[in-house]
Coordinates of C-alpha atoms and ligand atoms in Angstrom, one line a residue:
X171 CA 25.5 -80.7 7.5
X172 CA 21.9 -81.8 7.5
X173 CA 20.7 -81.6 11.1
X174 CA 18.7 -84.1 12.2
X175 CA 15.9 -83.2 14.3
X176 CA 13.4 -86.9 14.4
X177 CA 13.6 -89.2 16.1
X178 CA 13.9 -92.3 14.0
X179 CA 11.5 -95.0 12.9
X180 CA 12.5 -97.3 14.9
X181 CA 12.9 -95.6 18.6
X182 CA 9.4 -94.8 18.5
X183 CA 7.3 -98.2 17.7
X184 CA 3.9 -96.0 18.0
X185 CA 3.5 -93.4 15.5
X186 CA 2.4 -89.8 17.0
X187 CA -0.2 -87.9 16.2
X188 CA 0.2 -85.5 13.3
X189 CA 2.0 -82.1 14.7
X190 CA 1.5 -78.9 12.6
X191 CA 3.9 -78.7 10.2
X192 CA 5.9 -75.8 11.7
X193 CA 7.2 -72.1 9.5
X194 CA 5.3 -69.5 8.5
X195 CA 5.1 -67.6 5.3
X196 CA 5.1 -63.9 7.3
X197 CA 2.9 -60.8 6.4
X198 CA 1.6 -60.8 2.8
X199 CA 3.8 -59.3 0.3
X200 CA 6.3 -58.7 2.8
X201 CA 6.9 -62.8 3.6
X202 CA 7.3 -63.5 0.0
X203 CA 9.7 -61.0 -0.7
X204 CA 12.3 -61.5 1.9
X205 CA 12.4 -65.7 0.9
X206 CA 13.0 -64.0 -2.4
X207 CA 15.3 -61.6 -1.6
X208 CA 16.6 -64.8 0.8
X209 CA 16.6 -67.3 -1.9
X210 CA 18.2 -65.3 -4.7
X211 CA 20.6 -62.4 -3.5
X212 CA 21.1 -63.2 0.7
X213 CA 21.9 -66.8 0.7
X214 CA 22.1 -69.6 -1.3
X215 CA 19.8 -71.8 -2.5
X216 CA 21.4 -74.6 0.0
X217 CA 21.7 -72.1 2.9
X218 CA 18.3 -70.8 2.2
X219 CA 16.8 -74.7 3.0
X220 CA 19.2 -75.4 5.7
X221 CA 18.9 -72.4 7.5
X222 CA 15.2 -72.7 7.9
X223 CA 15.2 -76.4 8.7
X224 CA 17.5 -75.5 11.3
X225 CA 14.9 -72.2 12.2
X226 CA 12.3 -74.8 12.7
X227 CA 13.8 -77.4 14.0
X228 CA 12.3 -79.6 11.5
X229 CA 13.2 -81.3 8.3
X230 CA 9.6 -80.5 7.3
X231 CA 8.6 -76.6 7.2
X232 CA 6.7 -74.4 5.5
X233 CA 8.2 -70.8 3.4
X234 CA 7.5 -69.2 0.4
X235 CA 9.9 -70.3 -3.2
X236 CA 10.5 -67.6 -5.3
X237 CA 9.4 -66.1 -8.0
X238 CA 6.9 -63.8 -6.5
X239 CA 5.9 -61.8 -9.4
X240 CA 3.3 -59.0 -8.4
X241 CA -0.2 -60.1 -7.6
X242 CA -2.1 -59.4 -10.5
X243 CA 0.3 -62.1 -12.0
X244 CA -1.3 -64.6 -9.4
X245 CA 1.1 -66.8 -8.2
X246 CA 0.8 -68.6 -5.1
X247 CA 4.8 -68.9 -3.2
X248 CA 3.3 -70.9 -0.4
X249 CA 4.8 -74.4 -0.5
X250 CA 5.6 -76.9 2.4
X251 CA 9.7 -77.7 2.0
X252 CA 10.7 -81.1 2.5
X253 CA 14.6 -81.7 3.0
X254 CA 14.5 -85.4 4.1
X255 CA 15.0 -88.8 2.6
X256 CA 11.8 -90.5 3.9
X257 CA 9.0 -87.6 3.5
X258 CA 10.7 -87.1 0.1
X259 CA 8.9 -89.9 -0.9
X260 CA 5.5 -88.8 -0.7
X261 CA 6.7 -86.7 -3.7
X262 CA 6.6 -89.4 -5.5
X263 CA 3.6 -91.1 -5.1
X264 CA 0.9 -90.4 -7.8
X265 CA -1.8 -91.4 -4.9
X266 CA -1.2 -88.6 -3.1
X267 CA 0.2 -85.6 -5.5
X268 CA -0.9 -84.2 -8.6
X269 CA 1.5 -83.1 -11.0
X270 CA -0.2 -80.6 -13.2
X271 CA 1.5 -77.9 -14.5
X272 CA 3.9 -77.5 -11.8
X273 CA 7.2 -78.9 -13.4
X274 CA 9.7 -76.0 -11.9
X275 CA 7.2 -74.9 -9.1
X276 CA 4.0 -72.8 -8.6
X277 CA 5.5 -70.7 -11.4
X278 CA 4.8 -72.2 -14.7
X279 CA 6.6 -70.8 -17.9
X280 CA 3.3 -71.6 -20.2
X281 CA 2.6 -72.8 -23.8
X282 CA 4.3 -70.3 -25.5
X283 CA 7.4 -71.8 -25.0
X284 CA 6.2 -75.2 -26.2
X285 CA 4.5 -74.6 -29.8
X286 CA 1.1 -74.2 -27.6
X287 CA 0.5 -77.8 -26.7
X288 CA 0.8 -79.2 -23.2
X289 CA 3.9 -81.6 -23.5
X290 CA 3.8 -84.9 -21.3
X291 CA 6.3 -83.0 -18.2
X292 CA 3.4 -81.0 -17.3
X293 CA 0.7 -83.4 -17.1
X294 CA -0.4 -85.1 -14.4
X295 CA -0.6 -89.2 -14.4
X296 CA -4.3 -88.5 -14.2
X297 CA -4.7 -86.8 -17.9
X298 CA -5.1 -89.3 -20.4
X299 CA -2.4 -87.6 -22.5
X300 CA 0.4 -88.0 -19.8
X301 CA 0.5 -92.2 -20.8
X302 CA 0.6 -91.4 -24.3
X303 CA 3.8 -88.5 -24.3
X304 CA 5.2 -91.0 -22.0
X305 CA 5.0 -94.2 -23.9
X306 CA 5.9 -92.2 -26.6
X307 CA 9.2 -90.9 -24.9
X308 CA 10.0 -94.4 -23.6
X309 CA 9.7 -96.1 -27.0
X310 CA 11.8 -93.8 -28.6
X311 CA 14.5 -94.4 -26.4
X312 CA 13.8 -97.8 -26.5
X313 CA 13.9 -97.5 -30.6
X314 CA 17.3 -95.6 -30.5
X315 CA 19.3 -98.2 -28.3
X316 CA 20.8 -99.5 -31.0
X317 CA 22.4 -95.9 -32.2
X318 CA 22.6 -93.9 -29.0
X319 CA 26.1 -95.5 -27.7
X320 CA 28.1 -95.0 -31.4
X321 CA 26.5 -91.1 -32.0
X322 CA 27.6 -90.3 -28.7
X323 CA 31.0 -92.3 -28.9
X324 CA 31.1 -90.1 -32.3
X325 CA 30.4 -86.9 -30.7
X326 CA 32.5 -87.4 -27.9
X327 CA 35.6 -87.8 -30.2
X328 CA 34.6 -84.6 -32.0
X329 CA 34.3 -82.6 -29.0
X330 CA 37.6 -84.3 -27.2
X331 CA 39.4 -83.3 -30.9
X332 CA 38.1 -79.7 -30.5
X333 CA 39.2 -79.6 -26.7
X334 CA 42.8 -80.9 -27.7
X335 CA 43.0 -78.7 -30.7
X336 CA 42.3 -76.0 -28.2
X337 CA 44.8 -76.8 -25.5
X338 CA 47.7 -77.1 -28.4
X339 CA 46.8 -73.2 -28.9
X340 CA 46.6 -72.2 -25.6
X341 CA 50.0 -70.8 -24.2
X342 CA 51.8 -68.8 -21.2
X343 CA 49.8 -68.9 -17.7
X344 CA 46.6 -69.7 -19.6
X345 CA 47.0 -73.7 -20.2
X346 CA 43.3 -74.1 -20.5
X347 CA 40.6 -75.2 -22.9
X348 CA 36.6 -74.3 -22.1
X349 CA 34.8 -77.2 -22.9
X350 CA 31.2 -76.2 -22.6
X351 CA 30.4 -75.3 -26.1
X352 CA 31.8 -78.7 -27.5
X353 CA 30.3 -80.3 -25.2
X354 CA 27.4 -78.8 -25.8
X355 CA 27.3 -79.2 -29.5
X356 CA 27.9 -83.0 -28.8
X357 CA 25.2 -83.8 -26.2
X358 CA 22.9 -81.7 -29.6
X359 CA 24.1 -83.5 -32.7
X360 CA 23.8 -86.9 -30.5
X361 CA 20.3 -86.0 -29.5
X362 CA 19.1 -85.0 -32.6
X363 CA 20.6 -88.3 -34.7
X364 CA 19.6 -90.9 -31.7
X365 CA 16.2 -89.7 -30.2
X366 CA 15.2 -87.9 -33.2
X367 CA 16.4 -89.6 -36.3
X368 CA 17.7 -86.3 -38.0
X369 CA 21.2 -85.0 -38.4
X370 CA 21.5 -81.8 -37.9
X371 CA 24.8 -81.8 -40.0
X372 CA 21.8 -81.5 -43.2
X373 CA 20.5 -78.0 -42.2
X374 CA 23.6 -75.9 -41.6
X375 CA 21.6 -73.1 -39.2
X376 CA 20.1 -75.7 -37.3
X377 CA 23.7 -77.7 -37.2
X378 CA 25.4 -74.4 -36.3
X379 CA 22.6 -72.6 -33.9
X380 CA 20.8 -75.3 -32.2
X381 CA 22.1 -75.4 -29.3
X382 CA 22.1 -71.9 -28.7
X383 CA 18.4 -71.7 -29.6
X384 CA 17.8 -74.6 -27.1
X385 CA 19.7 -72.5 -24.4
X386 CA 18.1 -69.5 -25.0
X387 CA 14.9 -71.2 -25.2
X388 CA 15.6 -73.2 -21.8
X389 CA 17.4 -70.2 -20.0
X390 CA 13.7 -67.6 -20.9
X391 CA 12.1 -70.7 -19.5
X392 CA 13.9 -71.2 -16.1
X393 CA 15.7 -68.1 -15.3
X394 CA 12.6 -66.6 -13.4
X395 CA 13.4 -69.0 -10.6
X396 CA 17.4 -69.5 -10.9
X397 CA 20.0 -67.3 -9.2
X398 CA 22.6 -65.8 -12.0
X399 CA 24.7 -64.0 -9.8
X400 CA 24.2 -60.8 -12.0
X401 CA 24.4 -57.5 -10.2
X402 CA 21.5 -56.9 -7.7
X403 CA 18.9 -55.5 -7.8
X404 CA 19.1 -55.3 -11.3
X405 CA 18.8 -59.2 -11.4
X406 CA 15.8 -59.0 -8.9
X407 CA 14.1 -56.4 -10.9
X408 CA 14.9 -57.5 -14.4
X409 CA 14.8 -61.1 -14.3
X410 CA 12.9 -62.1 -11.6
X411 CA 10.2 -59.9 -11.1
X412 CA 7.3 -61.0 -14.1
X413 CA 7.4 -64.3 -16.7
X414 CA 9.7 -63.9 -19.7
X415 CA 8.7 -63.9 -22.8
X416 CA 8.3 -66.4 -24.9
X417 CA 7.7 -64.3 -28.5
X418 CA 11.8 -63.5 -28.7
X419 CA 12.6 -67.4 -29.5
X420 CA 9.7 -67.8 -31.7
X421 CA 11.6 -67.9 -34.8
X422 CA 14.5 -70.2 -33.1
X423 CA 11.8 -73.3 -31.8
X424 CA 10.3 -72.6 -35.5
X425 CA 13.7 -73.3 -37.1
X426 CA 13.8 -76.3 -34.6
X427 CA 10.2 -77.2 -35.3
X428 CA 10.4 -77.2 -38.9
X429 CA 13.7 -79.3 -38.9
X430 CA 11.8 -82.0 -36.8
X431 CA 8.9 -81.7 -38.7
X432 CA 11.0 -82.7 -42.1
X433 CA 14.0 -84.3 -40.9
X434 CA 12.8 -86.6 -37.7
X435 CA 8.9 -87.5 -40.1
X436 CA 9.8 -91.0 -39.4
X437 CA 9.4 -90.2 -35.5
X438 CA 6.7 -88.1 -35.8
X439 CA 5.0 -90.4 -37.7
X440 CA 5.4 -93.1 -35.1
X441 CA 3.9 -90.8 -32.4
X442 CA 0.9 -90.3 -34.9
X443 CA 0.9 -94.0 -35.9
X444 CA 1.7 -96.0 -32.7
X445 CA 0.9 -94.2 -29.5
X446 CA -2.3 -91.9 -31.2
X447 CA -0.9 -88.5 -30.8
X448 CA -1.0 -86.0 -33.2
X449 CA 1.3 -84.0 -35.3
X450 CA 1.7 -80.7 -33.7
X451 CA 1.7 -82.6 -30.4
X452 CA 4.2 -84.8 -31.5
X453 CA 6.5 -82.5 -32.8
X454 CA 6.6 -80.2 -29.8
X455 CA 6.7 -83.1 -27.2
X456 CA 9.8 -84.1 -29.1
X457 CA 11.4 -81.1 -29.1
X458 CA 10.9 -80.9 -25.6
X459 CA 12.5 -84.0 -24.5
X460 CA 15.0 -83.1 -26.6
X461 CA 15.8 -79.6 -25.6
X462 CA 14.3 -79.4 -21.9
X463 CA 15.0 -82.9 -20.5
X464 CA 17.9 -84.5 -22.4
X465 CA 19.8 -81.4 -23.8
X466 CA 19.2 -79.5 -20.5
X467 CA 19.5 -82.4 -17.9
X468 CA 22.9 -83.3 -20.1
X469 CA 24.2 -79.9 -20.2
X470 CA 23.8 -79.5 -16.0
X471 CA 24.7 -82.9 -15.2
X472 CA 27.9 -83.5 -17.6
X473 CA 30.2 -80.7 -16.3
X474 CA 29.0 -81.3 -13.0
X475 CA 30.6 -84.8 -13.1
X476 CA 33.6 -84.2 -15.2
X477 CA 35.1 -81.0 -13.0
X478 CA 34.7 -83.7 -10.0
X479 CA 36.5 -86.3 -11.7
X480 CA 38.8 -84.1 -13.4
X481 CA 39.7 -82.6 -10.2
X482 CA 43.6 -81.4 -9.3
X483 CA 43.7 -82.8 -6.4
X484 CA 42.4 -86.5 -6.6
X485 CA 42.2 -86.9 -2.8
X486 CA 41.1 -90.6 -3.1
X487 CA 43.1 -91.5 -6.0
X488 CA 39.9 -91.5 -8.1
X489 CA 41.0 -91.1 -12.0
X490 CA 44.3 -93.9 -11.7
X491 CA 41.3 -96.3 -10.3
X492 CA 38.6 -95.2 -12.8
X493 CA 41.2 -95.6 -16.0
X494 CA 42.3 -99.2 -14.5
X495 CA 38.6 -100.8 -14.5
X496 CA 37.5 -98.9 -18.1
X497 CA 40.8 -100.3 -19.7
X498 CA 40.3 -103.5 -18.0
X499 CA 36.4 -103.8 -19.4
X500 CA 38.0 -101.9 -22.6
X501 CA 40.9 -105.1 -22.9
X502 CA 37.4 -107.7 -22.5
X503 CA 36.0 -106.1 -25.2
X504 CA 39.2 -106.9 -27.7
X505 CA 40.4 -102.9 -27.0
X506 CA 39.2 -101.8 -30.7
X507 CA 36.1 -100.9 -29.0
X508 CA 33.9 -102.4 -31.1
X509 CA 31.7 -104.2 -28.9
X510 CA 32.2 -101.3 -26.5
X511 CA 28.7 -100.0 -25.6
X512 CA 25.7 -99.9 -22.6
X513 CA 27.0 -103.8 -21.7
X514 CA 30.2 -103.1 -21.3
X515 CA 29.6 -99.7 -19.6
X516 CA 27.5 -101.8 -17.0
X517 CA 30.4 -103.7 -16.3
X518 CA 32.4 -100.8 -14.8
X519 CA 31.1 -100.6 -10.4
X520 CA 33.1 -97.9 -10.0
X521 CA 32.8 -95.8 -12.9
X522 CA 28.8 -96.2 -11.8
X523 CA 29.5 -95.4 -8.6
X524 CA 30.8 -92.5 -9.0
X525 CA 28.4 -91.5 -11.7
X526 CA 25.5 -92.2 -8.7
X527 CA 27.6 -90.4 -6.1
X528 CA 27.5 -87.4 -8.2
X529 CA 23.7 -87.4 -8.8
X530 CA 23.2 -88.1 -5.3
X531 CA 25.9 -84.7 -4.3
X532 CA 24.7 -82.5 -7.1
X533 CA 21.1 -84.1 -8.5
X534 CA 21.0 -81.4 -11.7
X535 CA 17.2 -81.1 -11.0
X536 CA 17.2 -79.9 -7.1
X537 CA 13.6 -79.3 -7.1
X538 CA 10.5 -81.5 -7.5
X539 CA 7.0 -79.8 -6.7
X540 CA 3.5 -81.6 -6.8
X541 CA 0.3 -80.5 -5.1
X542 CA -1.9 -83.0 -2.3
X543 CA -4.8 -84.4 -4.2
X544 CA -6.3 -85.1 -0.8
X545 CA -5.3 -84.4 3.0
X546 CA -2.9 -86.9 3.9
X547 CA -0.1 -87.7 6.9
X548 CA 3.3 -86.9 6.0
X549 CA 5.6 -89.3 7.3
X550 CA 9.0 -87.8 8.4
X551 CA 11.7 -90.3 10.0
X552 CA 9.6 -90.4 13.5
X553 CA 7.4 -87.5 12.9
X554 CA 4.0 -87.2 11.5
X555 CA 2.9 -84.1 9.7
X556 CA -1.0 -83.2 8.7
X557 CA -1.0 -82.2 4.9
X558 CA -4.1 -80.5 3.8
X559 CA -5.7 -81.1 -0.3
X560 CA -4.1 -78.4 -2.4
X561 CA -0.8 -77.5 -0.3
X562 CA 1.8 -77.5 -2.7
X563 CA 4.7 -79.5 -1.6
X564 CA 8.3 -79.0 -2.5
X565 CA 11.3 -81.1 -1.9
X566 CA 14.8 -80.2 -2.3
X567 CA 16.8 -82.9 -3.3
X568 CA 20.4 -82.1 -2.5
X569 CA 19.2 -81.8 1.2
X570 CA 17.2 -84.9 1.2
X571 CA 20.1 -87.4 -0.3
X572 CA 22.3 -85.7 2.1
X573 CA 19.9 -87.0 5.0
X574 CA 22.2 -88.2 7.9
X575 CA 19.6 -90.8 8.6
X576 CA 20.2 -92.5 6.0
X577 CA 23.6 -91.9 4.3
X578 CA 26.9 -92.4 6.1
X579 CA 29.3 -89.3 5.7
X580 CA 26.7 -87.3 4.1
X581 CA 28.2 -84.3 3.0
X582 CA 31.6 -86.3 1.6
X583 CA 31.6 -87.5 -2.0
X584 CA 32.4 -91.4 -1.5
X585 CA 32.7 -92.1 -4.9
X586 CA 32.7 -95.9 -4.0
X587 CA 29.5 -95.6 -2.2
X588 CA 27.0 -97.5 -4.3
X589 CA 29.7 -100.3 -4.4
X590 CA 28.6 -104.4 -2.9
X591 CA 25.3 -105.0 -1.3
X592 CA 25.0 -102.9 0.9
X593 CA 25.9 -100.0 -1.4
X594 CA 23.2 -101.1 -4.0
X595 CA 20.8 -101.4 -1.0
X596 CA 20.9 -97.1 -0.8
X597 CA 20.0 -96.6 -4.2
X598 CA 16.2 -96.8 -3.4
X599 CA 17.1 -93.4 -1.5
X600 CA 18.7 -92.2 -4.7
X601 CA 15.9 -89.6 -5.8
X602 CA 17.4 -87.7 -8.9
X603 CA 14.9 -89.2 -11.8
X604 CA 11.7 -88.0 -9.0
X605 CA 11.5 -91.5 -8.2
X606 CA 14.1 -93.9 -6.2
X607 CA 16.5 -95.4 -8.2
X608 CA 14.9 -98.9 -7.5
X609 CA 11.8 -97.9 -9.2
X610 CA 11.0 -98.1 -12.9
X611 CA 9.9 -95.3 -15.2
X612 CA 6.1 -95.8 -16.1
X613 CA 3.1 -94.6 -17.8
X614 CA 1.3 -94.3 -14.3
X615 CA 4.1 -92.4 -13.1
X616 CA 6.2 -89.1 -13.1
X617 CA 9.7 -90.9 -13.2
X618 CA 12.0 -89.9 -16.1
X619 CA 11.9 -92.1 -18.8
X620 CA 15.4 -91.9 -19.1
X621 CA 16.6 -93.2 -16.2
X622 CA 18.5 -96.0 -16.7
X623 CA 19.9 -94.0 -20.2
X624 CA 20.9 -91.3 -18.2
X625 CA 23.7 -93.1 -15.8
X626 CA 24.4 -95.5 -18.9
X627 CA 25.3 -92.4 -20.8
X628 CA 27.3 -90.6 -17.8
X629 CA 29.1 -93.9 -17.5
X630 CA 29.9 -94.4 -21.3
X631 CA 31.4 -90.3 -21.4
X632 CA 33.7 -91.1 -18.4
X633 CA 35.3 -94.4 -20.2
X634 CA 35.7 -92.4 -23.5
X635 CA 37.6 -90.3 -21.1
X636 CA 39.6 -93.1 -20.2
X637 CA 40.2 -94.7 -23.4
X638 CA 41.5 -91.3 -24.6
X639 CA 44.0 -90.2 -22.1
X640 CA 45.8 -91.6 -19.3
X641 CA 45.0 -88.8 -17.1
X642 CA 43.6 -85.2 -17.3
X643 CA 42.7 -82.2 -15.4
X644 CA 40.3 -79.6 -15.3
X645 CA 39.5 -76.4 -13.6
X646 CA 35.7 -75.7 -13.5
X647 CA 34.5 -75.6 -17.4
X648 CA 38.4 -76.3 -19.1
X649 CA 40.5 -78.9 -19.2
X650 CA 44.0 -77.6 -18.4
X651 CA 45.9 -80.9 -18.6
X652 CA 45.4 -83.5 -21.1
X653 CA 47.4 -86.5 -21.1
X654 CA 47.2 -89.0 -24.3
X655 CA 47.1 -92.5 -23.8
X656 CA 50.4 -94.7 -23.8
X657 CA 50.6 -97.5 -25.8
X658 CA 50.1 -100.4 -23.0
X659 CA 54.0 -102.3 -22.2
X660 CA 52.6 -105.3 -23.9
X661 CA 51.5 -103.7 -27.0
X662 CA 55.0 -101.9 -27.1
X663 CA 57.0 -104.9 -26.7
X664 CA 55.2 -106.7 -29.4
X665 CA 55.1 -103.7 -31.8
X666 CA 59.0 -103.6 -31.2
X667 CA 59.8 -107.2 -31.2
X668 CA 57.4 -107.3 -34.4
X669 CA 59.3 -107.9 -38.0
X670 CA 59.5 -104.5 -39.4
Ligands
LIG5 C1 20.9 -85.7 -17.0 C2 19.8 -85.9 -17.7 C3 18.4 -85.9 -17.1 C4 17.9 -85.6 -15.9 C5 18.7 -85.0 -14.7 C6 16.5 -85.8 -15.9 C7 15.7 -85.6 -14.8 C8 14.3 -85.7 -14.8 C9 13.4 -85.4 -13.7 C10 13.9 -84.9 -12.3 C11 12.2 -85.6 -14.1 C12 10.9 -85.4 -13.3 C13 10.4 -83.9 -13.3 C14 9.2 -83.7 -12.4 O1 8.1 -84.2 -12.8 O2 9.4 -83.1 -11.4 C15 12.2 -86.0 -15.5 C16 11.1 -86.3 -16.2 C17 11.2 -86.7 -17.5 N1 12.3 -87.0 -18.2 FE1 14.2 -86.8 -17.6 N2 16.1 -86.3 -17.1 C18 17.2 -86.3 -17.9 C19 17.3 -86.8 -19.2 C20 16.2 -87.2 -19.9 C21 16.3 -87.7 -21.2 C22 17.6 -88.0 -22.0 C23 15.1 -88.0 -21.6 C24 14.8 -88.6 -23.0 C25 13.7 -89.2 -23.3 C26 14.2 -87.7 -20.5 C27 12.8 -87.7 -20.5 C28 12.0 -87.4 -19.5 C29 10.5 -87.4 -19.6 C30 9.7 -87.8 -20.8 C31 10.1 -87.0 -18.3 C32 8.6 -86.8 -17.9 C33 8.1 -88.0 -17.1 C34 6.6 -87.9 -16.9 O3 6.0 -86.9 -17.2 O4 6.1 -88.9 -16.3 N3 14.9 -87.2 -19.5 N4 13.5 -86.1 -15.9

């Protein structure tokens, strides 16, 4: 549990002066490399944020965040950790932070990886550029409303087919069927058809290897500062010790670039045509929503909400309650599913609920970075903290929406949580999309442009769930019970009373 060490807002009507924000980063060399060695092989990455928030008796605190490559690389660790709902915020406010190049931390993977432009995630709202990408990336969701609910009701069935197919194979103790690569080549072949326009389906490599490229691609990106749980200290010395390179998926994002370039021209011609940004640009800012944010945040967040729903156990009765509302919303829409898309989904409280809940326990970005423009106070619950211009500061969400200030039963997953008023009143302390979830995505700031997309989405994959099978189990990535939907008593009795 989150310990809470400030007094709150309201027990101290006069605000304190600013009190130095307490931790220290140790000895050079030496400081760095025990957070490392803290952060990746002692603790976890929870433990390593709790533990010094407890150290320092603050919720506020200064350490170092891995990686610390060797010096010459010049990376500063130093970063001032923020594990609270309320100084979370200043995360968020372009006034005070400046995004620049600092997407997964002081680490920053470089243009190699992104066909050598600068894509929209690393630009600050201060760059010119950063409005374009974004308008760009918010119009093209906006332009694939219409076909984003049936390609992903489409590749859903194919991957639930595969899963089934899968199960009917497996036999003796091992009644199990991984789901991760369907799932995988769903969330792709989706992608690519609604935010790009192109079907993979018409290039057979790209059809066949793109998500693998794209995990390879994301994985040489991101594993620098990710815990793999591979055998230390060859994981300290091989994978987190210098950048990874980015020439050894050159000729994957070139397949992937080329297929954009001829299949999605439509899109890339609206980027050029509409929001003034230029081919190459275009191209690889596509590509990067596509692989980065949607196919990465997609690839985290799905499993991550199906294992929980899917769970054995089912302490709260979740999956009898979820399956009544979808079929309930599914029986409204004349149970053929036709009309079944985003409205529908939006219907569903509890299905949405849950879907929140789940952000809120495991937000599939943890970390959100951005560095002071100016010096500013830090506002913590009661305490005040002095920030100085060019301190990078880094919050950890699953800490901060875990704040005992201001969620009830923090640590439990209340699936029924953002349920009523008072349950819609705590999603402004919902911070997965780097902005409360009362906020709107805009040009001016760093919000993801998919955020209401993203929970529609989650929502739409658990009612396929539902309108597939009655109930189902799974065990980390495989389903190991799967059971088909019953005709409903009504439709039985009329199908057997029916003249044959
Ligand atoms: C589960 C899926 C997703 C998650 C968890 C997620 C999360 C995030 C987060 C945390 C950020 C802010 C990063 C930062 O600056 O610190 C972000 C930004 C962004 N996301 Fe998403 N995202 C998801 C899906 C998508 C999808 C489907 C799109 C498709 C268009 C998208 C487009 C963007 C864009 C364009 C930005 C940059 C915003 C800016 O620069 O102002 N995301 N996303």
């Amino acid at each position: 549990m989150l310990p809470t060490f400030s007094p709150t807002a309201s027990a101290s009507p006069v605000t304190p002066p600013p009190r130095p924000i307490p931790g220290s980063y140790g000895p050079p060399v030496l400081g760095p490399l025990r957070d490392r060695l803290d952060y990746f092989w002692f603790q976890s990455q929870d433990e390593f944020f709790r533990r010094r928030a407890t150290a320092n008796r603050s919720t506020v605190f200064r350490t170092n965040i891995p990686p610390t490559f060797p010096f010459f690389i010049g990376i500063d660790p130093r970063v001032v950790a923020i594990v609270d709902a309320d100084a979370f915020t200043a995360l968020f406010d372009p006034d005070l932070v400046d995004k620049r190049d600092i997407l997964i931390g002081p680490y920053n993977p470089g243009t190699g990886f992104t066909g050598g432009s600068r894509v929209g995630v690393y630009l600050d709202t201060e760059e010119p550029e950063h409005g374009r990408t974004k308008n760009f990336a918010m119009a093209l969701l906006h332009r694939s409303a219409q076909t984003w609910a049936t390609e992903l009701r489409a590749g859903v069935d194919g991957m639930l087919d595969t899963v089934e197919a899968e199960l009917a194979k497996a036999s003796g103790d091992n009644l199990s069927a991984n789901y991760i690569i369907p799932l995988q080549q769903c969330i792709f072949r989706f992608l690519c058809k609604a935010l790009v326009g192109a079907d993979p389906s018409v290039d057979w490599a790209v059809d066949k290897f793109g998500f693998t490229i794209l995990d390879i691609w994301l994985a040489l990106q991101i594993l620098p500062t990710q815990k793999i749980g591979a055998i230390q200290p060859l994981e300290e010395l091989l994978i987190h010790s210098f950048p990874l390179p980015s020439f050894i998926i050159w000729p994957g994002y070139n397949l992937l670039y080329r297929f954009v370039e001829k299949h999605g021209a439509e899109a890339v011609a609206y980027a050029e045509k509409e929001h003034g940004i230029g081919e190459k640009d275009a191209i690889n800012n596509l590509l990067f929503v596509l692989g980065f944010n949607a196919f990465g945040g997609f690839s985290v967040f799905l499993p991550f909400l199906v294992a929980k729903i899917g769970e054995a156990a089912d302490p709260s009765a979740l999956r009898p309650r979820l399956r009544e509302e979808v079929r309930g919303v599914l029986r409204a829409c004349g149970d053929d599913g036709a009309e079944f898309g985003f409205k529908a989904v939006r219907e569903m409280p509890l299905v949405r609920s849950t879907v929140y809940e789940m952000l809120r326990m495991s937000p599939p970005v943890p970390l959100q970075f951005g560095r002071a423009r100016k010096d500013f106070v830090l506002r913590s619950h009661g305490d005040v903290f002095q920030v100085s211009k060019g301190e990078v500061l880094c919050g950890y969400q699953p800490l901060a929406m875990r704040d005992p200030e201001v969620f009830e039963r923090p640590e439990e997953f209340v699936p029924e949580r953002f349920i009523g008023d008072e349950g819609q009143a705590l999603l402004r302390h919902l911070f997965w999309s780097n902005g409360p979830e009362t906020s709107q995505p805009a040009a001016g700031n760093k919000q993801c442009a998919a955020k209401e997309v993203v929970v529609d989405t989650a929502c739409m994959l658990v009612a396929e769930l539902f309108r597939r099978y009655d109930d189902f189990e799974v065990e980390g990535t495989s389903f190991t019970k799967l059971v088909k939907r019953q005709p409903s008593p009504s439709l039985s009795a009329a199908a057997a009373g029916a003249p044959q």
